[in-house]
Short mmCIF file of C-alpha atoms in Angstrom, two decimals:
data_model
loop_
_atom_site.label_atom_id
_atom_site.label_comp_id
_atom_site.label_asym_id
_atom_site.label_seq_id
_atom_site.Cartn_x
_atom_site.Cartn_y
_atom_site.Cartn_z
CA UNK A 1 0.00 0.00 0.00
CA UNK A 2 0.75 3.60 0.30
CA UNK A 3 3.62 4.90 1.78
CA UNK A 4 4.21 8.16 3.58
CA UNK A 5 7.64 8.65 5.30
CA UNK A 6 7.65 11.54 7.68
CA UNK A 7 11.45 13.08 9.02
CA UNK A 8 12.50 13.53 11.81
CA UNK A 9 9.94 11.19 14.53
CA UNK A 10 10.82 13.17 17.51
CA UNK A 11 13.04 16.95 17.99
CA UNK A 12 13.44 18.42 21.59
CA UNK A 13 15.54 21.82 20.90
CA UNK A 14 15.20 25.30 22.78
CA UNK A 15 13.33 27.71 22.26
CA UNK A 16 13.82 30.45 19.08
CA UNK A 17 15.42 27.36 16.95
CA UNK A 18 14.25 26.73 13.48
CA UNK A 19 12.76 22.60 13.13
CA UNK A 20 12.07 21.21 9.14
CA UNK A 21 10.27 18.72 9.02
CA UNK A 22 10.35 16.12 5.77
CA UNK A 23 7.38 14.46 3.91
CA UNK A 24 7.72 12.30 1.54
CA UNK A 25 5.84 9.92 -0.71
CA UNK A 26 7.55 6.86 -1.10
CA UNK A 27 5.41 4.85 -3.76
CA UNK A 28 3.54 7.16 -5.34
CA UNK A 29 3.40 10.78 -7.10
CA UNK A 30 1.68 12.90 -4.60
CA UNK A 31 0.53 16.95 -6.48
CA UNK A 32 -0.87 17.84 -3.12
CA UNK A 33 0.24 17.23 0.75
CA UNK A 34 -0.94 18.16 3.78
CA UNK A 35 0.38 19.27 7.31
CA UNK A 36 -1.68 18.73 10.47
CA UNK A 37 -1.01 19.41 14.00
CA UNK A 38 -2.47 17.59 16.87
CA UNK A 39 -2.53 18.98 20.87
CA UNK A 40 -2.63 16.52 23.38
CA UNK A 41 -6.34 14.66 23.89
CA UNK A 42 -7.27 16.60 20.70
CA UNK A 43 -7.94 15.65 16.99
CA UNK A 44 -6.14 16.02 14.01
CA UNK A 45 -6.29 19.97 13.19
CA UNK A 46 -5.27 20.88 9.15
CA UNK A 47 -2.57 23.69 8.85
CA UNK A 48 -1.87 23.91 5.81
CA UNK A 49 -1.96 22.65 1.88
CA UNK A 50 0.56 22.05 0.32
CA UNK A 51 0.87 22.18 -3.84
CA UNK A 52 4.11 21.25 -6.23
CA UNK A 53 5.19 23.87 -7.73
CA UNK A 54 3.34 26.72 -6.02
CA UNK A 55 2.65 28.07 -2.68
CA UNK A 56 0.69 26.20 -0.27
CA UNK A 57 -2.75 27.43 1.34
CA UNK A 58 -2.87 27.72 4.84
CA UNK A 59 -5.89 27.35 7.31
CA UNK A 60 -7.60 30.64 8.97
CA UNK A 61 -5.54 31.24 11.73
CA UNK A 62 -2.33 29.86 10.90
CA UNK A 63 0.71 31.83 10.39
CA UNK A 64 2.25 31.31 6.95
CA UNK A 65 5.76 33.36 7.94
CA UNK A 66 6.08 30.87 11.25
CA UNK A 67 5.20 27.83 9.26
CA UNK A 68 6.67 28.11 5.85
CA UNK A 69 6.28 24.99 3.45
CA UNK A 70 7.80 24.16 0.60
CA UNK A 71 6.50 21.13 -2.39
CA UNK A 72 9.52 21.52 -4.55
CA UNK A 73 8.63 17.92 -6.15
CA UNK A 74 5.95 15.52 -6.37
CA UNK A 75 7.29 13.11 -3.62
CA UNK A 76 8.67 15.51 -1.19
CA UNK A 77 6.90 18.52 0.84
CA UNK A 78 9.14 20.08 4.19
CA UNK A 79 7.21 21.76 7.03
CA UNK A 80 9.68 24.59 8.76
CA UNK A 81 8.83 25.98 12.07
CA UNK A 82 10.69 29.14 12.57
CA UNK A 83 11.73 30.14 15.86
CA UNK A 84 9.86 28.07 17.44
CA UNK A 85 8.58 28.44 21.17
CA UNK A 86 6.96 26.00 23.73
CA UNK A 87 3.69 26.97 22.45
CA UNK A 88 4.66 25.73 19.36
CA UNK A 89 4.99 21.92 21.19
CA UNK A 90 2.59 19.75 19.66
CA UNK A 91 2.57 16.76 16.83
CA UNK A 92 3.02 17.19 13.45
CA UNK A 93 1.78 14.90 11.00
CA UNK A 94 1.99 15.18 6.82
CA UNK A 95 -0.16 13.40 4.13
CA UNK A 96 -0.24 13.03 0.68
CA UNK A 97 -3.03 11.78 -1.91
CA UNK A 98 -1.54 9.84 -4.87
CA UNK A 99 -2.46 11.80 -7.85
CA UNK A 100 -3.54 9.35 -9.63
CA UNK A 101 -7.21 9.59 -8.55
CA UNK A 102 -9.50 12.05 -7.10
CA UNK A 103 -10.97 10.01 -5.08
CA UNK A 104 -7.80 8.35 -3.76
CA UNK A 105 -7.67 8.34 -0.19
CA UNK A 106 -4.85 10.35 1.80
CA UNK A 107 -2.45 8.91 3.20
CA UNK A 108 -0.61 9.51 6.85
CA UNK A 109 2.78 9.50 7.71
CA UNK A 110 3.64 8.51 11.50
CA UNK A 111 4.09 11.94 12.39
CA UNK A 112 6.77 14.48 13.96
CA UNK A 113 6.85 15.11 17.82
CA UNK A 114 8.36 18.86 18.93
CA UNK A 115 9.09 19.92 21.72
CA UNK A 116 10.29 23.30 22.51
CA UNK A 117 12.35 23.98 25.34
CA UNK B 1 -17.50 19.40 3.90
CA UNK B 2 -20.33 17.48 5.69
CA UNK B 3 -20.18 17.57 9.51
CA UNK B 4 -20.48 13.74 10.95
CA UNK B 5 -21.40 12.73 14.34
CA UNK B 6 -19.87 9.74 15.91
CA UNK B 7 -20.36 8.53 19.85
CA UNK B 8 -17.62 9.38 21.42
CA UNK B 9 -16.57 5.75 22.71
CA UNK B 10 -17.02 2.33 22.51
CA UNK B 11 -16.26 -0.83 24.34
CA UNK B 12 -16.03 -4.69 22.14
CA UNK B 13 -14.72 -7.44 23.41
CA UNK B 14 -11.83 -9.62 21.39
CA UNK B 15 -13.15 -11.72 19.18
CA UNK B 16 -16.66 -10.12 18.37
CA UNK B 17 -17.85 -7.89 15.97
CA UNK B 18 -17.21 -4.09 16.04
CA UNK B 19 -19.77 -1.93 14.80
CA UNK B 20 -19.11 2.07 14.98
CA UNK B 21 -22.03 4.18 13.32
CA UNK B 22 -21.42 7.61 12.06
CA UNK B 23 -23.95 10.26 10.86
CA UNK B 24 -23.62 12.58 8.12
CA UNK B 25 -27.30 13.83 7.40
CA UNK B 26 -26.55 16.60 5.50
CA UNK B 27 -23.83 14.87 2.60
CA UNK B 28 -23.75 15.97 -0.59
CA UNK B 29 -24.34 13.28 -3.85
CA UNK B 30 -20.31 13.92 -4.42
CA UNK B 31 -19.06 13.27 -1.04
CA UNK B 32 -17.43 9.96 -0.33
CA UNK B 33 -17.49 8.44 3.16
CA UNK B 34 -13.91 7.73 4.90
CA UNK B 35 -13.08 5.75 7.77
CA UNK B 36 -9.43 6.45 9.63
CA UNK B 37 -8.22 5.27 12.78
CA UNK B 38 -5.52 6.42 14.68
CA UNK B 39 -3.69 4.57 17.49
CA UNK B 40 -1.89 6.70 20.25
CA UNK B 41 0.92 8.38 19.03
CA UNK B 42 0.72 7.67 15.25
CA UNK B 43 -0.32 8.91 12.19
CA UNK B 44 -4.21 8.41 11.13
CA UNK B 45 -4.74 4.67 9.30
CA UNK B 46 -6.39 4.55 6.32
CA UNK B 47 -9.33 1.94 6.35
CA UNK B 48 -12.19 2.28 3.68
CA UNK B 49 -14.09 4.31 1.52
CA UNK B 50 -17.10 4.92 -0.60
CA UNK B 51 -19.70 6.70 -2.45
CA UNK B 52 -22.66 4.69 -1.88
CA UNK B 53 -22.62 1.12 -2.39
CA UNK B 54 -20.89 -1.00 0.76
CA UNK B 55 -17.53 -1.84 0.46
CA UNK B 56 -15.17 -4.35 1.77
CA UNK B 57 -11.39 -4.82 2.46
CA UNK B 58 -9.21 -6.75 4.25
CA UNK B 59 -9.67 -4.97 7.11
CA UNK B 60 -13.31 -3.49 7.64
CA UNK B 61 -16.82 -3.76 5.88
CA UNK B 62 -18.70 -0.32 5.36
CA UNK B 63 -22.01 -0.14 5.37
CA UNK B 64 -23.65 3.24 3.76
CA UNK B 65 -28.02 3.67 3.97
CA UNK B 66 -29.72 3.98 1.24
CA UNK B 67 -30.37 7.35 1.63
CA UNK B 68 -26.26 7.92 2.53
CA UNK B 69 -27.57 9.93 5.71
CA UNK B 70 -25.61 6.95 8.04
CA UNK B 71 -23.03 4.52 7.88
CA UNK B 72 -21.34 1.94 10.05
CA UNK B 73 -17.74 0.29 9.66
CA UNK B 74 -17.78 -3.23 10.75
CA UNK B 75 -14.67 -4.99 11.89
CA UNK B 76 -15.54 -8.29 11.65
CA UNK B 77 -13.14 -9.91 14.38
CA UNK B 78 -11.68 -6.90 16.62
CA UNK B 79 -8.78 -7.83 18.34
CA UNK B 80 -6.75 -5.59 20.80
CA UNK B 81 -4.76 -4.17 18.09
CA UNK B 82 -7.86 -2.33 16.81
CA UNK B 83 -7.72 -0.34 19.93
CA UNK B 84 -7.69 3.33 18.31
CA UNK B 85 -10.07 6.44 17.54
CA UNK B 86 -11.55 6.07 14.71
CA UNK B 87 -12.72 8.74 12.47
CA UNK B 88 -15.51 8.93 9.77
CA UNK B 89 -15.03 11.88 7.47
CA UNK B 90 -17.16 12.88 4.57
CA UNK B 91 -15.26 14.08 1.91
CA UNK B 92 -15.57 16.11 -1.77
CA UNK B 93 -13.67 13.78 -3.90
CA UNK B 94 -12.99 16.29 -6.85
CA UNK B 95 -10.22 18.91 -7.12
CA UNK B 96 -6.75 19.39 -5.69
CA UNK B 97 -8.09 21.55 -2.65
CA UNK B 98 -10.59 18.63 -1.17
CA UNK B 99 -9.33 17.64 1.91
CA UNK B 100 -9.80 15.45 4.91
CA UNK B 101 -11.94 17.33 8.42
CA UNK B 102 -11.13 15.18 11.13
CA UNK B 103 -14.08 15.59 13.83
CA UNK B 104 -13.25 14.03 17.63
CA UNK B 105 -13.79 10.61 16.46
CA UNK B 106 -14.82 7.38 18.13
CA UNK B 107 -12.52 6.07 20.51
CA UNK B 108 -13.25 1.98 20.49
CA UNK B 109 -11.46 0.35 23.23
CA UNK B 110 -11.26 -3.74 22.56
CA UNK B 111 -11.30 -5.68 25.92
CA UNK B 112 -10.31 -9.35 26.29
#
């Protein structure tokens, strides 16, 4: 099935250091990804879409200077938190729909855990 | 996107049938029904889909109403590795920008 390697699993770093985070698709072509961030005891929140080739489209509410993203090819999207603070602590998670269908379903990597010292 | 309603949790015990409903009374003739589960600490699981007929995988059954106002994912034999949350999301299946709502889920807890 589907593949959808996320980079790094965990980061612990202080507080007003830059984290990337890497998505990538490993079996398929994917035009659009997607970055989510989940609080503890919460659900899956969408930041952010991400689009090869152009810029991405981010949710009401989230900053597009703190989290820039960048789909420079079809397999591979990066999620960078800049300066990042405690409040900024949470898990990441990236997904990716294989282009070769609209009704494909996404797919999940295992996600990114940051925390901010 | 459709809102769904799912009960919050669940209880099964090994071995037995698993059957989590989900409403979505207000989807549209192009959105498709997904199922996800997520286990603690990992990424959401894809499980199933569809439009309006039921569907069936290796891992679930989904069951859509005639009228596509309910559906129910069935695992047929839960064991406690299908201890998760599990999500039901309607979804617009055309264009780039559709994209996956998750709501708060059902959290199914399998008991031996």
């Amino acid at each position: 099935g589907a593949v959808v390697s996320q980079h790094p699993s965990r980061v612990i770093c202080k507080s007003g250091t830059s984290v990337k985070i890497e998505c990538r698709s490993l079996d398929f072509q994917a035009t659009t990804m997607f970055w989510y961030r989940q609080f503890p005891k919460q659900s899956l929140m969408l930041m952010a879409t991400s689009n090869e080739g152009s810029k991405a489209t981010y949710e009401q509410g989230v900053e597009k200077d703190k989290f820039l993203i960048n789909h420079a090819s079809l397999t591979l999207s990066t999620l960078t938190v800049t300066s990042a603070h405690p409040e900024d602590s949470s898990f990441y998670i990236c997904s990716a729909r294989d282009q070769g269908g609209s009704n494909q379903p996404q797919h999940f990597g295992d996600g990114t855990r940051l925390s901010i010292l | 996107d459709a809102k769904t309603t799912q009960p919050p949790s669940m209880d099964c015990a090994e071995g037995r049938a698993a059957n989590l409903p989900c409403n979505h009374s207000t989807i549209s003739g192009n959105e498709y029904v997904y199922w996800y589960r997520q286990i603690h600490s990992q990424g959401p699981q894809y499980i199933i889909h569809g439009l309006k007929n039921n569907e069936t995988n290796e891992m679930a059954s989904l069951i859509i109403t005639e009228d596509r106002k309910s559906s129910t994912l069935i695992l047929p034999h839960a064991t406690l590795r299908d201890t998760a949350v599990y999500y039901c999301i309607v979804r617009v299946a055309t264009g780039t920008a559709s994209k996956l709502t998750f709501g708060t889920g059902t959290r199914l807890q399998v008991t031996l």
